[in-house]
Coordinates of N, CA, C and O in Angstrom, one line a residue:
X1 N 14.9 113.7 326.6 CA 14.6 113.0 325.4 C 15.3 113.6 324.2 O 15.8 112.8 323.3
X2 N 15.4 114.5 324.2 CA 16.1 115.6 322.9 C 17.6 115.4 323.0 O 18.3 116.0 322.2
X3 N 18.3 114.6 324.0 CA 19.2 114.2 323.9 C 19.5 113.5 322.8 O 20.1 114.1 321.9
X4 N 19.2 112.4 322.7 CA 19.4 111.6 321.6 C 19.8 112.2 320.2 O 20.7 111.7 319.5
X5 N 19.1 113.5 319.8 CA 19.4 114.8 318.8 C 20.9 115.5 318.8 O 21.3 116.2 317.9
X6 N 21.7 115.2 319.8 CA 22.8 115.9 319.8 C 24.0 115.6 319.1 O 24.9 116.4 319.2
X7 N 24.2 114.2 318.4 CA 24.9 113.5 317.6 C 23.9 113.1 317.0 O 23.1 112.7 317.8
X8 N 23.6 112.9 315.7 CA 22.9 112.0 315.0 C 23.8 111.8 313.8 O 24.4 112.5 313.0
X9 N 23.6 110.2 314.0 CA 24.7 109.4 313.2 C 24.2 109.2 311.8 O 23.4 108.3 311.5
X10 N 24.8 110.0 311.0 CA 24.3 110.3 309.7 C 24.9 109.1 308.6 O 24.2 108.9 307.6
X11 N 26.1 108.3 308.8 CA 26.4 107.6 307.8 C 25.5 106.7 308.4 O 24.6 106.7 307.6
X12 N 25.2 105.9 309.4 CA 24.6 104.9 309.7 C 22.9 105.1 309.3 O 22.0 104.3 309.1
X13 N 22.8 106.3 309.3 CA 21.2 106.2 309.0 C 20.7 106.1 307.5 O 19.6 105.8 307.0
X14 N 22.5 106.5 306.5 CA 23.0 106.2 305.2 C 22.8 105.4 305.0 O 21.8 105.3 304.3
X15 N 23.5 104.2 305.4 CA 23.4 102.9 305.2 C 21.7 101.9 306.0 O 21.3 100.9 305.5
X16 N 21.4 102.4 306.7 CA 19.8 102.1 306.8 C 19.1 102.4 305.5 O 18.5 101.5 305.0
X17 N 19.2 103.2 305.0 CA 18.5 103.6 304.0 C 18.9 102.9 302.7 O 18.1 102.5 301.8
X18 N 20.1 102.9 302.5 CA 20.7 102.0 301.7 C 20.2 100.6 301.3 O 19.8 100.4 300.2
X19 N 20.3 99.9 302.2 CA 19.6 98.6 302.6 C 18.3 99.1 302.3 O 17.9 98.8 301.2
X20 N 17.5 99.8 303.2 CA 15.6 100.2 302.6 C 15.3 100.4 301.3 O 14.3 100.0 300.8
X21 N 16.5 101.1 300.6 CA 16.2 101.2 299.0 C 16.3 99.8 298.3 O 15.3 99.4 297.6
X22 N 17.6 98.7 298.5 CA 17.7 97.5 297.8 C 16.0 96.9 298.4 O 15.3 96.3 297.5
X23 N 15.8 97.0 299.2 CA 14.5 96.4 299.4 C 13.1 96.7 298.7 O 12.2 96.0 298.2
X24 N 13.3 97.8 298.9 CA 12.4 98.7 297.9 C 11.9 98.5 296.5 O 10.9 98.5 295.9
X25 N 13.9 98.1 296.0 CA 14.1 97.9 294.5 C 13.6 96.5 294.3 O 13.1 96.3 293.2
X26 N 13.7 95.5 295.0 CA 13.3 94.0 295.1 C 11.9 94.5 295.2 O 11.4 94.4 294.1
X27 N 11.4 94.8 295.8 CA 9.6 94.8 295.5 C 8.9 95.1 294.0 O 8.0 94.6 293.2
X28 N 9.8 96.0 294.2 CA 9.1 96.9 292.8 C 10.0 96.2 291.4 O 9.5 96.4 290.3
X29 N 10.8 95.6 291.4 CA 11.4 94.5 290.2 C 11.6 95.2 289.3 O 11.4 94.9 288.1
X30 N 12.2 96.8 289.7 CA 12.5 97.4 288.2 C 11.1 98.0 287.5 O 11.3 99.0 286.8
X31 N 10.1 97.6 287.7 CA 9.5 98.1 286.6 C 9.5 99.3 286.7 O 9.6 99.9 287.8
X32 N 9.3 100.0 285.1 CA 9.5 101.8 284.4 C 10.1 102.4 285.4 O 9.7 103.1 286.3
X33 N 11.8 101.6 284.8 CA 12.5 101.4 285.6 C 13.5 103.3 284.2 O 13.2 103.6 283.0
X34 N 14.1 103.5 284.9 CA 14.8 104.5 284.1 C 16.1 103.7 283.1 O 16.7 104.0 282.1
X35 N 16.2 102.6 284.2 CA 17.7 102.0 283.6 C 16.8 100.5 282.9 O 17.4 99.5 283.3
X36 N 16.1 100.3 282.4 CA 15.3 99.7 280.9 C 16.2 99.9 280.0 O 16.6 101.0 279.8
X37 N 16.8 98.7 279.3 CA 17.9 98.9 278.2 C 17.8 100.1 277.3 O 18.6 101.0 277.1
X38 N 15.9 100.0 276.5 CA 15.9 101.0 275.6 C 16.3 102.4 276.3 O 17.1 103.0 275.6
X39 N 16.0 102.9 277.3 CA 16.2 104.1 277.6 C 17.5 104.1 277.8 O 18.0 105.2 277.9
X40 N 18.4 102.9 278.1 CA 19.7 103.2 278.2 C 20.1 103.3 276.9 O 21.0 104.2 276.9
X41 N 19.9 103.0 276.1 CA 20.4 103.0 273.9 C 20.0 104.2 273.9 O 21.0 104.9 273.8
X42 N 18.7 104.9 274.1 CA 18.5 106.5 273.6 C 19.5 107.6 274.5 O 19.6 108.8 274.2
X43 N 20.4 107.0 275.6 CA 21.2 107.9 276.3 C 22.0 108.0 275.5 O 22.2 109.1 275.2
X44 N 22.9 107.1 274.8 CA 23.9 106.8 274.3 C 24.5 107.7 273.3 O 25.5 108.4 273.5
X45 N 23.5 107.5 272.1 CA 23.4 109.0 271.4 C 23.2 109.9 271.3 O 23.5 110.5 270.2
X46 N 22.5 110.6 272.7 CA 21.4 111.3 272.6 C 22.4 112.7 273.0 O 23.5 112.6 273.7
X47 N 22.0 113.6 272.5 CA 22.9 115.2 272.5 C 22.1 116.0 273.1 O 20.9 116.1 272.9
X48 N 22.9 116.6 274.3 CA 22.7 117.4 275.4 C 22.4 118.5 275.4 O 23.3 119.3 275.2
X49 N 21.1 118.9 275.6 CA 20.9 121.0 275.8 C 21.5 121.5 277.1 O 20.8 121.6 278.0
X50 N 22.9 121.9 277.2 CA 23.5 122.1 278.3 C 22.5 122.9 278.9 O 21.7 122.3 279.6
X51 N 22.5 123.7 278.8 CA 20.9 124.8 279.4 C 20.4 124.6 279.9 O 20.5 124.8 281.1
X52 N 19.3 123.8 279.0 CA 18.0 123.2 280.1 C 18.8 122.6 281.4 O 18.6 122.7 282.6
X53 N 19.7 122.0 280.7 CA 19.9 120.6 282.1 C 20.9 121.1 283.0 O 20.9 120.8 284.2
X54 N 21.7 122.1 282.5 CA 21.8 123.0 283.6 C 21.0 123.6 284.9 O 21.3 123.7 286.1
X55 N 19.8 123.9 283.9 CA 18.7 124.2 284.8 C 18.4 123.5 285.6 O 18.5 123.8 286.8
X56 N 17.9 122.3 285.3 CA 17.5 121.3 286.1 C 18.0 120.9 287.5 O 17.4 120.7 288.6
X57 N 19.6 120.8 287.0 CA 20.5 120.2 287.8 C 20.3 121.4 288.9 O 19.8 120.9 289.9
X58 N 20.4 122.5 289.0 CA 20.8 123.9 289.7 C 19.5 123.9 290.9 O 19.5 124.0 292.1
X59 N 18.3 123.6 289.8 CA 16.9 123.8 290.5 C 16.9 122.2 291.3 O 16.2 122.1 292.3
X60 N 17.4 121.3 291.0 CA 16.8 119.9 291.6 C 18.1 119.8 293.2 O 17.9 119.3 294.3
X61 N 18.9 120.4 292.8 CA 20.2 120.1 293.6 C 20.3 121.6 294.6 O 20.7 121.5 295.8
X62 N 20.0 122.6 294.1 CA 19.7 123.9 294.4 C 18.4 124.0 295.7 O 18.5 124.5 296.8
X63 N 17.3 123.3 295.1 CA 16.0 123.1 296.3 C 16.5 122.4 297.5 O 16.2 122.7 298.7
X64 N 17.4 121.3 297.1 CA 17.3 120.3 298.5 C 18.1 121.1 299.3 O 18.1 120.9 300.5
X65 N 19.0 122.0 298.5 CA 19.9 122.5 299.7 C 19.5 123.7 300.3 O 19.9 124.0 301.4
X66 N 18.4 124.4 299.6 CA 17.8 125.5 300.5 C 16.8 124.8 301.2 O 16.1 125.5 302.0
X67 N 16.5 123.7 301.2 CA 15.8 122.8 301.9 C 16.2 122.4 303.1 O 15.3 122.0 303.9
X68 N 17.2 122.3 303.3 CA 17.8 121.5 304.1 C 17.9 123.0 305.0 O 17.2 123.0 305.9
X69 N 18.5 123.7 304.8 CA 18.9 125.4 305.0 C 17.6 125.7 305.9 O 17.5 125.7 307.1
X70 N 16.8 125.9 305.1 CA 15.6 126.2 306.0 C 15.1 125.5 307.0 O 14.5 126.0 307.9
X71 N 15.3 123.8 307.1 CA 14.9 123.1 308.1 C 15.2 123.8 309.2 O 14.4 124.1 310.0
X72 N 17.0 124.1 309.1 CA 18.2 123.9 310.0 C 17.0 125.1 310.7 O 16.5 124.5 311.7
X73 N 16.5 126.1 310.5 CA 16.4 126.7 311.6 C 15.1 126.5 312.0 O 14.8 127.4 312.7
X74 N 14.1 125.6 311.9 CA 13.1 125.2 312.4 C 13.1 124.3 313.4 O 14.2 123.9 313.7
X75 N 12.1 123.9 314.2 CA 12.3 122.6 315.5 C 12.5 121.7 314.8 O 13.4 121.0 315.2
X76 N 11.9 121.2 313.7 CA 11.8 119.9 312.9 C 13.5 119.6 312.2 O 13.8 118.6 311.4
X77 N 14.6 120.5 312.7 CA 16.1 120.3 311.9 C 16.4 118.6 312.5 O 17.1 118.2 311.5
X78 N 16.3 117.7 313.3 CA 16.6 116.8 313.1 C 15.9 115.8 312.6 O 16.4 114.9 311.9
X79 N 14.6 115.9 312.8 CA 14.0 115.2 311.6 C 14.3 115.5 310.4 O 15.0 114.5 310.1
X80 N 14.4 116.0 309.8 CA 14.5 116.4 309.1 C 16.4 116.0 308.4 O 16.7 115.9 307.2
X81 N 17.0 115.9 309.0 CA 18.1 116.0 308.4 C 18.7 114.7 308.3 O 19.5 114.3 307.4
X82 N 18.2 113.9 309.6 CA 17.7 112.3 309.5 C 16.9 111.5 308.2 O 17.4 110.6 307.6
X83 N 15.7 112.3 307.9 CA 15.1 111.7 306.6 C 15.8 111.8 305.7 O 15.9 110.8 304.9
X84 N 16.7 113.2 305.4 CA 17.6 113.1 304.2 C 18.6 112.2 304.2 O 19.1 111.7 303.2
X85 N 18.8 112.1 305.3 CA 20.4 110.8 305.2 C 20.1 109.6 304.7 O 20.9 108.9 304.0
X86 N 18.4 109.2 305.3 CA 18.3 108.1 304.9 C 17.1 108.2 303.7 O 16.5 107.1 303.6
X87 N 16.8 109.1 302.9 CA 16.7 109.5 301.6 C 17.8 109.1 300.4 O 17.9 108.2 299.5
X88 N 18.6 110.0 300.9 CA 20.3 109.8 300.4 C 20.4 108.5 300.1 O 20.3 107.9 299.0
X89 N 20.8 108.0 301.3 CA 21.2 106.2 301.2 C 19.9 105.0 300.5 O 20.0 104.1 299.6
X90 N 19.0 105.4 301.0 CA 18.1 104.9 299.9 C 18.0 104.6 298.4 O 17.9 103.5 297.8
X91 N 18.1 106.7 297.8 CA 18.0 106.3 296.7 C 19.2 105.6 296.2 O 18.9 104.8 295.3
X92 N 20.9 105.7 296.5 CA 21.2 104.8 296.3 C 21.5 103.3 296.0 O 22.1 102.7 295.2
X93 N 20.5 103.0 297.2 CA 20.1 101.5 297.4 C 19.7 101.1 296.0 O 20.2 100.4 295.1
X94 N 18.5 101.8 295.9 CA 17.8 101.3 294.6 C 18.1 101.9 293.4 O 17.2 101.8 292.6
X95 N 19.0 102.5 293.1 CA 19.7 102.9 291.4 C 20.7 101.5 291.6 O 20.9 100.7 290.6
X96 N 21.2 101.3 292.8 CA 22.6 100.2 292.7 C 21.7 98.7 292.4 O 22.1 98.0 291.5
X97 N 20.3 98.5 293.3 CA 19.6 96.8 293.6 C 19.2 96.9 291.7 O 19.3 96.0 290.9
X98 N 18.9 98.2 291.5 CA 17.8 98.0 290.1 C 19.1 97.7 288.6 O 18.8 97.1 287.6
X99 N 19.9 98.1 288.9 CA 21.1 98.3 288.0 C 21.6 96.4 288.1 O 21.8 95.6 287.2
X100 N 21.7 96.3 289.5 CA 22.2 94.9 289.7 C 21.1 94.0 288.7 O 21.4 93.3 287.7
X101 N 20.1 94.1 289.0 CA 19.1 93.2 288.2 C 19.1 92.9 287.2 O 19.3 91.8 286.7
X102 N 19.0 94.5 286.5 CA 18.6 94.2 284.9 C 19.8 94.1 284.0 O 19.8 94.2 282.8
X103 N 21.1 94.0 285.2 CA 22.2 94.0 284.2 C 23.6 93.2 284.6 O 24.8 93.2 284.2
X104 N 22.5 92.1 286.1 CA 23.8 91.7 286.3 C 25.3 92.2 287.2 O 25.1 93.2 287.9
X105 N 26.4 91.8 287.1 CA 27.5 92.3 287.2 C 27.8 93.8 286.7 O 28.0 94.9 287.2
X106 N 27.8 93.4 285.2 CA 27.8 94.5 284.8 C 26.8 96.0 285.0 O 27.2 97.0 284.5
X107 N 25.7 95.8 285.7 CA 25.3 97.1 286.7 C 25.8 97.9 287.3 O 25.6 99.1 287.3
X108 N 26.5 97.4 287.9 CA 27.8 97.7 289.5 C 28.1 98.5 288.9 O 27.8 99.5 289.5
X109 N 28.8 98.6 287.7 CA 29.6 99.9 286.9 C 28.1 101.2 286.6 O 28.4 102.4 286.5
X110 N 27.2 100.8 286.6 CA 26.4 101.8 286.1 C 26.3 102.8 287.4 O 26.2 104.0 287.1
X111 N 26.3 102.6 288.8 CA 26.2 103.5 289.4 C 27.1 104.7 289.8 O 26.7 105.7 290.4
X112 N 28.6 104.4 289.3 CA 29.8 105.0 289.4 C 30.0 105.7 288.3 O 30.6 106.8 288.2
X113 N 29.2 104.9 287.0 CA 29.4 106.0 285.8 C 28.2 107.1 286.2 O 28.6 108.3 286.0
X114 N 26.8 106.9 286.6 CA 25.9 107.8 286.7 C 26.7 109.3 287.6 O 26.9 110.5 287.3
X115 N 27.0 108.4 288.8 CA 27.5 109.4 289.8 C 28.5 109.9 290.3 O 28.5 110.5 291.3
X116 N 29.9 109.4 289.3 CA 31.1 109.3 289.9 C 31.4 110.8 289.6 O 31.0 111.4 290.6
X117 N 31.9 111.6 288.9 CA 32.5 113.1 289.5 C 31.8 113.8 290.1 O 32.4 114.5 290.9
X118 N 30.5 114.0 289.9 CA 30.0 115.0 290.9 C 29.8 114.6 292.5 O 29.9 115.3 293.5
X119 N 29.5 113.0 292.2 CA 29.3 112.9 293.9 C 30.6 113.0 294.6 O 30.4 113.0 295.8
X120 N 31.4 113.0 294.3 CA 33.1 113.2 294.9 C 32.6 114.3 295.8 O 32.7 114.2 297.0
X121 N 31.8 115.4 295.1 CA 31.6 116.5 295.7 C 30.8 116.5 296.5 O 31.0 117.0 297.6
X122 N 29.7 115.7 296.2 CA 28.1 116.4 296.9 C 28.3 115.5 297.8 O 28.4 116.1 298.9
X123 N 28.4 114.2 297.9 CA 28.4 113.4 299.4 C 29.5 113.8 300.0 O 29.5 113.2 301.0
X124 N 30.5 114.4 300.0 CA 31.1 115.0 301.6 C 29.9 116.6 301.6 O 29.5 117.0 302.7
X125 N 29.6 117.1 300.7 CA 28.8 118.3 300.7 C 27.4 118.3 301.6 O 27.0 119.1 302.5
X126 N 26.7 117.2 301.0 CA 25.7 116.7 301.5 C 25.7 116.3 303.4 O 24.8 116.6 304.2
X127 N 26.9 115.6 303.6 CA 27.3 115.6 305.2 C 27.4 116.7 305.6 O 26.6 116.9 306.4
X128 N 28.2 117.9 305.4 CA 28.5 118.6 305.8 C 27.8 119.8 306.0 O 28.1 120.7 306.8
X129 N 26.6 119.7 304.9 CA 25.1 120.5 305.1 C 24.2 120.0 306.3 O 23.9 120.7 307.2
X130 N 24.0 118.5 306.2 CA 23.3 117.8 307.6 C 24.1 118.2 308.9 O 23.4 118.7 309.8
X131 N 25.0 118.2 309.1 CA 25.8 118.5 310.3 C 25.6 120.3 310.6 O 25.4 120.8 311.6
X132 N 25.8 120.8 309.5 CA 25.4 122.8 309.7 C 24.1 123.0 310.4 O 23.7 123.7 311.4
X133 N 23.1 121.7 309.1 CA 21.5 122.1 309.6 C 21.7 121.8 311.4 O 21.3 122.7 312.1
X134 N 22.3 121.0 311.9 CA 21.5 120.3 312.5 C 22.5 121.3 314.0 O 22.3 121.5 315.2
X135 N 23.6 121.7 313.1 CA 24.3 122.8 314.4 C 23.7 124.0 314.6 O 23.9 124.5 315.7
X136 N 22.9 124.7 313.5 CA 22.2 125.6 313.7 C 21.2 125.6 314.4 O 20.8 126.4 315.1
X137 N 20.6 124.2 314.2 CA 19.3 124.0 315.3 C 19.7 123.9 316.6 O 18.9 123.9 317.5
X138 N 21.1 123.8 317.0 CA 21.1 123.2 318.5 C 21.7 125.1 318.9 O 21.7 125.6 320.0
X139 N 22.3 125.8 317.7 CA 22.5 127.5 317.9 C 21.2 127.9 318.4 O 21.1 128.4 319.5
X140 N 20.1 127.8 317.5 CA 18.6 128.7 317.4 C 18.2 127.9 319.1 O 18.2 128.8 319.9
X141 N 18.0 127.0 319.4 CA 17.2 126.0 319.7 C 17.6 125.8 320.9 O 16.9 126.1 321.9
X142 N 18.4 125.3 321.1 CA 19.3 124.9 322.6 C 20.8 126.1 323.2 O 21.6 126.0 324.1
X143 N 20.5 127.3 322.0 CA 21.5 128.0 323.0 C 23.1 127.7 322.9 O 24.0 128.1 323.6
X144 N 23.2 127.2 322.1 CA 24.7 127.0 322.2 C 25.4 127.9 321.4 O 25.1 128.2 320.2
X145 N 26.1 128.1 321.9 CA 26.8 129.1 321.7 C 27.9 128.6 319.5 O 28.6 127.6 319.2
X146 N 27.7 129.3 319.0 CA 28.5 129.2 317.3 C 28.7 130.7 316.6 O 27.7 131.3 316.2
X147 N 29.8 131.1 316.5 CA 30.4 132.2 316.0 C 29.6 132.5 314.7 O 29.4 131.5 314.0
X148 N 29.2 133.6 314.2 CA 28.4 133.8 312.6 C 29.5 133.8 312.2 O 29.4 133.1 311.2
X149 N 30.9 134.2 312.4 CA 31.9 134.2 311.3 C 31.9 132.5 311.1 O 31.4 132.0 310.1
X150 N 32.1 132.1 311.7 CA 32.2 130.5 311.6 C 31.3 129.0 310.6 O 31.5 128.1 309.8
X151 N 29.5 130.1 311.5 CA 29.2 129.9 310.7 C 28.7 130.0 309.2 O 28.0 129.3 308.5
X152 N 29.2 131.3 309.2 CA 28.6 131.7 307.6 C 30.2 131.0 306.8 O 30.0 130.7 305.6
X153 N 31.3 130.9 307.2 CA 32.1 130.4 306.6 C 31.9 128.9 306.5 O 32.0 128.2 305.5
X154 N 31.8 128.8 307.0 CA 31.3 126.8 306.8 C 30.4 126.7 305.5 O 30.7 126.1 304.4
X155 N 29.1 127.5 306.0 CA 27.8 127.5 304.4 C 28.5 128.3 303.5 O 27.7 128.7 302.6
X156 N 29.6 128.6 303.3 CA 29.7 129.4 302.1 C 30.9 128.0 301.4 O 31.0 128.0 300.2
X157 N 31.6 127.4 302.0 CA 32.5 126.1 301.8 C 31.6 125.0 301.1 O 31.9 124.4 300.0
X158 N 30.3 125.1 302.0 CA 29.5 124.0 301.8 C 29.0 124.5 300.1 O 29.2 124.0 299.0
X159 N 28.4 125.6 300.4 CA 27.8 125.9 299.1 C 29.3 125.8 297.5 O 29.2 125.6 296.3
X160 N 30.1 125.9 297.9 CA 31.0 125.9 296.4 C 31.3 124.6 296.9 O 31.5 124.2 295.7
X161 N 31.4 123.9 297.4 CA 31.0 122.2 297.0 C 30.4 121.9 296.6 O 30.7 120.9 295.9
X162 N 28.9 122.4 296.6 CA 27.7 122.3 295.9 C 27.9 122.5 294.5 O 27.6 121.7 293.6
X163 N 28.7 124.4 294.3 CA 28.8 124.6 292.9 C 30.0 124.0 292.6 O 30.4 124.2 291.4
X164 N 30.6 123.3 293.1 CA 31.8 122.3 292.0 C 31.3 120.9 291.6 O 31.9 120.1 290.9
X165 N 30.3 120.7 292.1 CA 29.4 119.5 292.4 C 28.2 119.7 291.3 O 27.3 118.8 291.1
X166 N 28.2 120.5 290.9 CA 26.7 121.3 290.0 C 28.0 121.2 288.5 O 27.8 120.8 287.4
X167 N 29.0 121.7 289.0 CA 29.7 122.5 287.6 C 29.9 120.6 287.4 O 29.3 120.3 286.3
X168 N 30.4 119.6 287.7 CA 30.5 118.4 287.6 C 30.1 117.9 286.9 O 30.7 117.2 285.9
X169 N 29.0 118.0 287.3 CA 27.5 117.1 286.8 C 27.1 117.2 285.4 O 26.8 116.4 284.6
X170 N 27.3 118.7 285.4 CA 26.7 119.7 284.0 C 27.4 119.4 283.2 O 26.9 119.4 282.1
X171 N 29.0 118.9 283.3 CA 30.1 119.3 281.7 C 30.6 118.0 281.8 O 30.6 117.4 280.7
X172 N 31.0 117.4 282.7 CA 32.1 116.0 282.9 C 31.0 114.7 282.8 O 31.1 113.9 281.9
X173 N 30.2 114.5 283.7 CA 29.2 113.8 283.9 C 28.4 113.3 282.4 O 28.8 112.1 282.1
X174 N 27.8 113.7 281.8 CA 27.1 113.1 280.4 C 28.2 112.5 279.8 O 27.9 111.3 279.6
X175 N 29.5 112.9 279.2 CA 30.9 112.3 278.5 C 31.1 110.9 279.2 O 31.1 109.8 278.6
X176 N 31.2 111.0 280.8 CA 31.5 109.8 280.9 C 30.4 108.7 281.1 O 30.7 107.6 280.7
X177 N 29.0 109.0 281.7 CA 27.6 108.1 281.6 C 28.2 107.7 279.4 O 28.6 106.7 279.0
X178 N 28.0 108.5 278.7 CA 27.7 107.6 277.2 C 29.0 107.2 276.8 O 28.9 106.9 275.6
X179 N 30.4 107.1 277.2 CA 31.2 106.0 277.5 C 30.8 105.0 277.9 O 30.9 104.0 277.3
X180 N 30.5 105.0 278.9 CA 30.1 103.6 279.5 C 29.1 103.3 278.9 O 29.4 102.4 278.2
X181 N 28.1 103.5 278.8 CA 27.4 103.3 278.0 C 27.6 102.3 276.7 O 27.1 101.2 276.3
X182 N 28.4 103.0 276.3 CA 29.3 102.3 274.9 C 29.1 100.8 275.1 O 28.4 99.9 274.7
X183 N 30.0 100.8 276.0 CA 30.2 98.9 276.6 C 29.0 98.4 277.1 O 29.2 97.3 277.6
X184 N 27.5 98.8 277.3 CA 26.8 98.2 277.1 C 26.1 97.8 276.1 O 25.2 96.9 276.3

């Protein structure tokens, strides 16, 4: 039975989730919705406490990855790494269905402005965390044989993806969301 665990096809469970989110977003019709025009006008001008949101970003992006980390060595690492993928692709779904709605065509641009330099980083980061979790589980778990030089070099790759993916977010990221912005 635990077979089935030994490849788990993570873009495809992306794209499940993907699809589950646009559906999602269709139910729920947007409402107290984050992307609500007014809250998009107060982004526009609005001046940034690098700090806090430093924080934020470090602690919100920081959890999932020691999250994911700790699964890896529990029985639950493929559930678990499965839910995230299709977490992942989800919330996508519904930032892209809910953007489409309340804005049309011109939505489409909103999800590339929210997420375009840092995710360069985090979604190959993000795969490449699921695949560690889910090789350490089959290390702890099933015995297979994985070098610690190997693998502590991989999570240490993974993690400065992470931090180029964090430093992204923090400094490049807000400049180009209230550009775009502008043209709405």
């Amino acid at each position: 039975m635990w077979r089935r665990f030994e490849k788990i096809p993570f873009l495809l469970l992306c794209a499940v989730g993907f699809l589950l989110g646009c559906f999602v977003a269709v139910l729920v019709r947007g409402k107290g919705s984050v992307l609500a025009p007014d809250n998009l006008c107060r982004m526009k001008g609005m001046i940034l406490d690098q700090g806090a949101y430093a924080y934020d970003v470090i602690k919100l992006r920081g959890g999932m990855v020691l999250f994911i980390i700790i699964a890896g060595t529990t029985y639950l690492a493929p559930a678990v790494c499965m839910l995230s993928a299709v977490w992942i692709g989800m919330s996508l779904g519904c930032f892209q269905t809910m953007a489409i709605a309340q804005y049309g065509l011109k939505g489409i641009l909103l999800l590339p402005a929210a997420a375009m330099p840092q995710f360069l980083a985090y979604l190959p980061a993000f795969f490449c965390l699921l695949k560690w979790s889910t090789r350490l589980y089959h290390a702890i778990y099933k015995k297979q044989n994985w070098k610690k030089g190997s693998a502590l070099s991989g999570l240490i790759l993974i993690l400065a993806a992470f931090a180029c993916g964090i430093f992204m977010e923090c400094r490049i990221a807000p400049g180009t969301l209230q550009q775009v912005l502008q043209a709405f």
